[in-house]
Each structure stands twice: as C-alpha cells, then as structure tokens.
Coordinates of N, CA, C and O in Angstrom, one line a residue:
Q1 N 185.9 91.9 22.9 CA 184.6 91.4 22.8 C 183.7 92.4 22.2 O 183.8 93.6 22.4
V2 N 182.7 91.9 21.4 CA 181.9 92.8 20.6 C 181.0 93.6 21.6 O 180.5 93.0 22.6
Q3 N 180.8 94.9 21.4 CA 179.8 95.7 22.2 C 178.8 96.2 21.3 O 179.0 96.4 20.1
F4 N 177.6 96.5 21.9 CA 176.5 97.0 21.2 C 176.0 98.3 21.8 O 175.9 98.4 23.0
V5 N 175.6 99.3 21.0 CA 175.0 100.5 21.5 C 173.7 100.8 20.7 O 173.7 101.0 19.5
E6 N 172.6 100.8 21.5 CA 171.3 101.0 20.9 C 170.9 102.4 21.1 O 171.2 103.1 22.1
S7 N 170.1 102.9 20.1 CA 169.5 104.2 20.2 C 168.2 104.3 19.4 O 167.9 103.4 18.7
G8 N 167.5 105.4 19.6 CA 166.3 105.7 18.8 C 165.0 105.5 19.5 O 163.9 105.7 18.9
G9 N 165.0 105.0 20.7 CA 163.8 104.8 21.4 C 163.1 106.1 21.8 O 163.7 107.2 21.6
G10 N 161.9 106.0 22.4 CA 161.2 107.2 22.8 C 159.8 106.9 23.2 O 159.4 105.7 23.3
L11 N 159.0 108.0 23.3 CA 157.6 107.9 23.6 C 156.8 108.1 22.4 O 157.0 109.2 21.7
V12 N 155.9 107.3 22.1 CA 155.1 107.4 20.9 C 153.7 106.9 21.1 O 153.5 106.1 22.0
Q13 N 152.7 107.5 20.4 CA 151.3 107.1 20.6 C 151.1 105.8 19.8 O 151.8 105.5 18.8
A14 N 150.1 105.0 20.3 CA 149.7 103.8 19.6 C 149.4 104.1 18.1 O 148.8 105.2 17.8
G15 N 149.9 103.3 17.2 CA 149.8 103.5 15.8 C 150.9 104.3 15.2 O 151.0 104.4 13.9
G16 N 151.8 104.8 16.0 CA 153.0 105.5 15.5 C 154.1 104.7 15.1 O 154.0 103.4 15.1
S17 N 155.2 105.3 14.8 CA 156.4 104.6 14.3 C 157.7 105.1 15.0 O 157.7 106.3 15.5
L18 N 158.7 104.2 15.1 CA 160.0 104.6 15.6 C 161.0 103.7 14.8 O 160.7 102.7 14.3
R19 N 162.2 104.3 14.7 CA 163.3 103.5 14.1 C 164.4 103.4 15.1 O 165.0 104.4 15.5
L20 N 164.8 102.2 15.4 CA 165.9 102.0 16.3 C 167.2 101.7 15.5 O 167.1 101.1 14.4
S21 N 168.3 102.0 16.2 CA 169.6 101.7 15.6 C 170.4 101.0 16.6 O 170.3 101.2 17.8
C22 N 171.3 100.2 16.1 CA 172.2 99.4 16.9 C 173.6 99.4 16.3 O 173.7 98.9 15.2
K23 N 174.6 100.0 16.9 CA 175.9 100.0 16.4 C 176.7 99.0 17.1 O 176.8 98.9 18.3
A24 N 177.3 98.0 16.3 CA 178.1 97.0 16.9 C 179.6 97.3 16.7 O 179.9 98.1 15.7
S25 N 180.5 96.8 17.5 CA 181.9 97.2 17.4 C 182.6 96.2 16.5 O 183.8 96.3 16.3
G26 N 181.9 95.3 15.9 CA 182.5 94.4 14.9 C 181.4 93.8 14.0 O 180.2 94.2 14.1
T27 N 181.8 93.0 13.1 CA 180.8 92.4 12.1 C 180.3 91.1 12.7 O 181.0 90.3 13.2
I28 N 179.0 91.1 12.7 CA 178.2 89.9 13.3 C 177.5 89.2 12.2 O 176.8 89.9 11.4
V29 N 177.6 87.9 12.1 CA 176.9 87.2 11.0 C 175.4 87.3 11.2 O 174.7 87.6 10.3
T30 N 174.9 87.0 12.4 CA 173.5 87.0 12.6 C 173.2 88.0 13.8 O 173.5 87.7 14.9
M31 N 172.7 89.2 13.4 CA 172.3 90.2 14.4 C 170.9 90.1 14.8 O 170.1 89.6 13.9
A32 N 170.5 90.4 16.0 CA 169.2 90.3 16.4 C 168.7 91.4 17.3 O 169.5 92.0 18.0
W33 N 167.4 91.7 17.3 CA 166.8 92.6 18.2 C 166.0 91.7 19.3 O 165.3 90.8 18.9
Y34 N 166.1 92.2 20.5 CA 165.4 91.5 21.6 C 164.7 92.7 22.3 O 165.0 93.8 22.2
R35 N 163.7 92.3 23.2 CA 163.1 93.3 24.0 C 162.7 92.6 25.4 O 162.5 91.4 25.5
Q36 N 162.6 93.5 26.4 CA 162.2 93.0 27.7 C 161.3 94.0 28.3 O 161.6 95.2 28.5
A37 N 160.1 93.6 28.5 CA 159.0 94.4 29.1 C 159.1 94.2 30.6 O 159.7 93.2 31.1
P38 N 158.6 95.2 31.4 CA 158.7 95.1 32.8 C 158.1 93.7 33.4 O 157.0 93.3 32.9
E39 N 158.9 93.1 34.2 CA 158.5 91.8 34.8 C 158.3 90.7 33.9 O 157.6 89.7 34.2
K40 N 158.9 90.8 32.7 CA 158.8 89.7 31.7 C 160.2 89.3 31.3 O 161.2 90.0 31.5
E41 N 160.3 88.1 30.7 CA 161.6 87.6 30.2 C 161.9 88.4 28.9 O 161.1 88.8 28.2
R42 N 163.2 88.4 28.7 CA 163.7 89.0 27.4 C 163.3 88.1 26.3 O 163.4 86.9 26.4
E43 N 162.8 88.7 25.2 CA 162.4 87.8 24.1 C 163.0 88.3 22.8 O 163.3 89.5 22.6
L44 N 163.1 87.4 21.8 CA 163.6 87.7 20.5 C 162.5 88.4 19.7 O 161.4 87.9 19.6
V45 N 162.9 89.4 19.0 CA 162.0 90.2 18.2 C 162.3 89.9 16.7 O 161.3 89.7 15.9
A46 N 163.5 90.1 16.3 CA 163.8 89.9 14.8 C 165.3 89.6 14.7 O 166.1 90.0 15.5
I47 N 165.6 88.9 13.6 CA 167.0 88.7 13.3 C 167.3 89.1 11.8 O 166.4 89.2 11.0
A48 N 168.5 89.5 11.6 CA 169.0 89.8 10.2 C 170.4 89.3 10.0 O 171.3 89.6 10.8
T49 N 170.5 88.5 9.0 CA 171.8 87.8 8.7 C 172.7 88.6 7.8 O 172.2 89.5 7.0
L50 N 173.9 88.3 7.8 CA 174.9 88.9 6.9 C 174.5 88.7 5.4 O 174.8 89.5 4.5
A51 N 173.8 87.5 5.2 CA 173.4 87.1 3.8 C 172.2 87.9 3.4 O 171.7 87.7 2.2
G52 N 171.6 88.6 4.3 CA 170.4 89.4 3.9 C 169.1 88.8 4.3 O 168.0 89.3 3.9
N53 N 169.1 87.7 5.0 CA 167.8 87.1 5.4 C 167.3 87.7 6.7 O 168.1 88.1 7.6
T54 N 166.0 87.8 6.9 CA 165.4 88.3 8.1 C 164.3 87.3 8.6 O 163.8 86.5 7.8
N55 N 164.1 87.4 9.9 CA 163.0 86.5 10.4 C 162.5 87.3 11.6 O 163.2 88.1 12.3
Y56 N 161.2 87.1 11.9 CA 160.5 87.9 12.9 C 159.6 87.0 13.8 O 159.1 86.0 13.4
A57 N 159.5 87.5 15.0 CA 158.6 86.9 16.0 C 157.2 87.2 15.4 O 156.9 88.2 14.8
D58 N 156.3 86.3 15.7 CA 154.9 86.4 15.2 C 154.2 87.7 15.6 O 153.5 88.3 14.9
F59 N 154.6 88.2 16.8 CA 153.9 89.3 17.4 C 154.3 90.6 16.7 O 153.7 91.7 17.0
V60 N 155.3 90.6 15.8 CA 155.7 91.8 15.1 C 155.7 91.7 13.6 O 155.9 92.7 12.9
K61 N 155.4 90.5 13.1 CA 155.3 90.3 11.7 C 154.4 91.3 11.0 O 153.2 91.5 11.5
G62 N 154.8 91.9 9.9 CA 154.0 92.8 9.2 C 154.0 94.2 9.8 O 153.5 95.2 9.1
R63 N 154.7 94.4 10.9 CA 154.8 95.7 11.5 C 156.2 96.2 11.7 O 156.5 97.4 11.5
F64 N 157.1 95.3 11.9 CA 158.5 95.7 12.2 C 159.4 95.2 11.0 O 159.1 94.1 10.4
T65 N 160.4 95.9 10.7 CA 161.3 95.5 9.6 C 162.8 95.7 10.1 O 163.1 96.8 10.5
A66 N 163.5 94.6 10.1 CA 164.9 94.7 10.4 C 165.8 94.8 9.2 O 165.5 94.2 8.2
S67 N 166.8 95.6 9.3 CA 167.8 95.8 8.2 C 169.1 96.1 8.8 O 169.3 96.3 10.0
R68 N 170.2 96.0 8.0 CA 171.5 96.3 8.5 C 172.3 96.9 7.4 O 172.1 96.7 6.2
D69 N 173.3 97.7 7.9 CA 174.3 98.3 7.0 C 175.6 97.8 7.5 O 176.1 98.3 8.5
D70 N 176.2 96.9 6.8 CA 177.4 96.2 7.3 C 178.6 97.1 7.1 O 179.7 96.8 7.8
I71 N 178.6 98.1 6.3 CA 179.7 99.0 6.2 C 179.8 99.8 7.5 O 180.9 100.1 8.0
K72 N 178.6 100.1 8.0 CA 178.6 100.9 9.3 C 178.5 100.0 10.5 O 178.4 100.5 11.6
S73 N 178.4 98.7 10.3 CA 178.2 97.7 11.4 C 177.0 98.1 12.3 O 177.0 98.1 13.5
T74 N 176.0 98.5 11.6 CA 174.8 99.0 12.2 C 173.5 98.2 11.8 O 173.4 97.9 10.6
M75 N 172.7 97.9 12.7 CA 171.4 97.2 12.5 C 170.3 98.2 12.8 O 170.4 98.9 13.8
Y76 N 169.2 98.1 12.1 CA 168.1 99.0 12.3 C 166.8 98.1 12.6 O 166.7 97.0 12.2
L77 N 165.9 98.8 13.2 CA 164.6 98.2 13.4 C 163.5 99.2 13.2 O 163.4 100.1 14.0
Q78 N 162.8 99.2 12.0 CA 161.8 100.1 11.7 C 160.5 99.5 12.3 O 160.1 98.4 12.0
M79 N 159.9 100.2 13.2 CA 158.7 99.8 13.9 C 157.5 100.6 13.6 O 157.5 101.8 13.8
N80 N 156.5 100.0 12.9 CA 155.3 100.7 12.5 C 154.1 100.2 13.2 O 154.1 99.1 13.8
N81 N 153.0 101.0 13.2 CA 151.8 100.5 13.9 C 152.0 100.0 15.3 O 151.6 98.9 15.7
L82 N 152.8 100.8 16.1 CA 153.1 100.4 17.4 C 151.9 100.2 18.3 O 150.9 101.0 18.2
K83 N 152.0 99.2 19.2 CA 150.9 98.9 20.1 C 151.5 99.1 21.6 O 152.7 99.0 21.8
S84 N 150.6 99.3 22.5 CA 151.0 99.4 23.9 C 151.8 98.2 24.4 O 152.7 98.4 25.2
E85 N 151.5 97.1 23.9 CA 152.2 95.9 24.3 C 153.7 95.8 23.7 O 154.4 94.9 24.1
D86 N 154.0 96.8 22.8 CA 155.4 96.8 22.3 C 156.3 97.6 23.3 O 157.5 97.7 23.1
T87 N 155.7 98.2 24.4 CA 156.5 98.9 25.3 C 157.5 98.0 26.0 O 157.1 96.9 26.6
A88 N 158.7 98.4 25.9 CA 159.8 97.5 26.5 C 161.1 98.2 26.3 O 161.2 99.3 25.6
V89 N 162.2 97.7 26.9 CA 163.5 98.1 26.5 C 164.0 97.1 25.4 O 163.9 95.9 25.5
Y90 N 164.5 97.7 24.3 CA 164.9 97.0 23.2 C 166.5 96.9 23.2 O 167.2 97.9 23.4
Y91 N 166.9 95.7 22.9 CA 168.4 95.5 22.9 C 168.8 94.8 21.6 O 167.9 94.1 20.9
C92 N 170.0 95.0 21.2 CA 170.5 94.2 20.1 C 171.7 93.3 20.6 O 172.3 93.6 21.6
N93 N 171.9 92.3 19.9 CA 172.9 91.3 20.2 C 173.1 90.4 19.0 O 172.4 90.6 18.0
Q94 N 173.9 89.4 19.1 CA 173.9 88.4 18.0 C 172.9 87.4 18.4 O 172.3 87.4 19.5
S95 N 172.7 86.4 17.5 CA 171.8 85.3 17.8 C 172.6 84.0 17.5 O 173.0 83.8 16.3
P96 N 172.7 83.1 18.5 CA 172.3 83.3 19.9 C 173.1 84.4 20.6 O 174.2 84.8 20.1
P97 N 172.6 85.0 21.6 CA 173.2 86.2 22.2 C 174.5 86.0 23.0 O 174.7 84.9 23.6
L98 N 175.4 87.0 22.9 CA 176.5 87.0 23.8 C 176.1 87.3 25.2 O 175.0 87.8 25.5
A99 N 177.0 87.0 26.2 CA 176.7 87.2 27.6 C 176.5 88.7 27.9 O 175.8 89.1 28.8
T100 N 177.3 89.5 27.2 CA 177.3 91.0 27.5 C 176.3 91.7 26.7 O 176.3 91.5 25.4
W101 N 175.4 92.5 27.3 CA 174.4 93.3 26.6 C 174.7 94.8 26.7 O 175.3 95.2 27.6
G102 N 174.2 95.5 25.7 CA 174.2 96.9 25.8 C 173.2 97.5 26.8 O 172.6 96.7 27.5
Q103 N 173.1 98.8 26.8 CA 172.2 99.4 27.8 C 170.8 99.4 27.3 O 169.8 99.6 28.1
G104 N 170.5 99.1 26.0 CA 169.2 99.1 25.5 C 168.6 100.5 25.3 O 169.2 101.5 25.6
T105 N 167.5 100.5 24.6 CA 166.8 101.8 24.4 C 165.3 101.6 24.7 O 164.7 100.6 24.3
Q106 N 164.8 102.5 25.5 CA 163.4 102.4 26.0 C 162.4 102.8 24.9 O 162.5 103.9 24.3
V107 N 161.4 102.0 24.7 CA 160.3 102.3 23.8 C 159.1 102.3 24.6 O 158.8 101.3 25.3
T108 N 158.3 103.4 24.6 CA 157.1 103.5 25.4 C 156.0 103.9 24.4 O 156.1 104.9 23.8
V109 N 155.0 103.0 24.4 CA 153.8 103.3 23.5 C 152.6 103.6 24.3 O 152.2 102.8 25.1
S110 N 152.1 104.8 24.2 CA 150.9 105.2 24.9 C 149.6 104.9 24.2 O 149.6 105.1 22.9
S111 N 148.7 104.4 24.9 CA 147.4 104.1 24.2 C 146.4 105.2 24.3 O 146.6 106.2 24.9

C-alpha cells in the first residue's frame, strides 16, 4: 500500500512562507494536500495531477501553489502570505484519499 511522508512544517509569522514536501512510496495519478486544524474536520487544500493540472480550495487560492516531481514521487506545497487560520496539521494523500494517512506536518502561523 502507498505510504506518504510529509515534512517542511514549522512556526512562521503571519505573512511568511513555508514549503511542504510529501514523499510517496509510489506514483499517484492525483495527489492532494489536506489539512486539519484543532477541533475541525480534515479539509482538502490542493490537488495536483500527473497530467500537470492543479486545483485549490478557495481559502488558499492565490497564496498556495502545489507542484510535483514524479521522478522523485514527491509533491510540494509552496505556502505564501500565511495567515493564522492556516495553522493546522498538513497531510498528503491521493484524491480521493486512501484510508491510511501519514503523520502529517504541523504548520503554526503566529499573528
């Protein structure tokens, strides 16, 4: 079964940037970033397909950019102009997601 390992999170001030990485153990047609804030449901943030198409949730459009390097089986999420409401654990998976999730990477944005 495919496994995902996320990295790149951290503490950043509002307006700052972070770049997340997700290493998959296989090739995924449609990879996706999700996030889960405390006491909230997990939500879809962005998707990137093998064909090079991307799509974003309205709340990150214009600020986040998803990309992938399929030679490395890695997906990235460039996050700019971060806001306190972006604070969450970020996960990657396929879309629709597999039942098994990685450990995620914590992003904390201080205001």
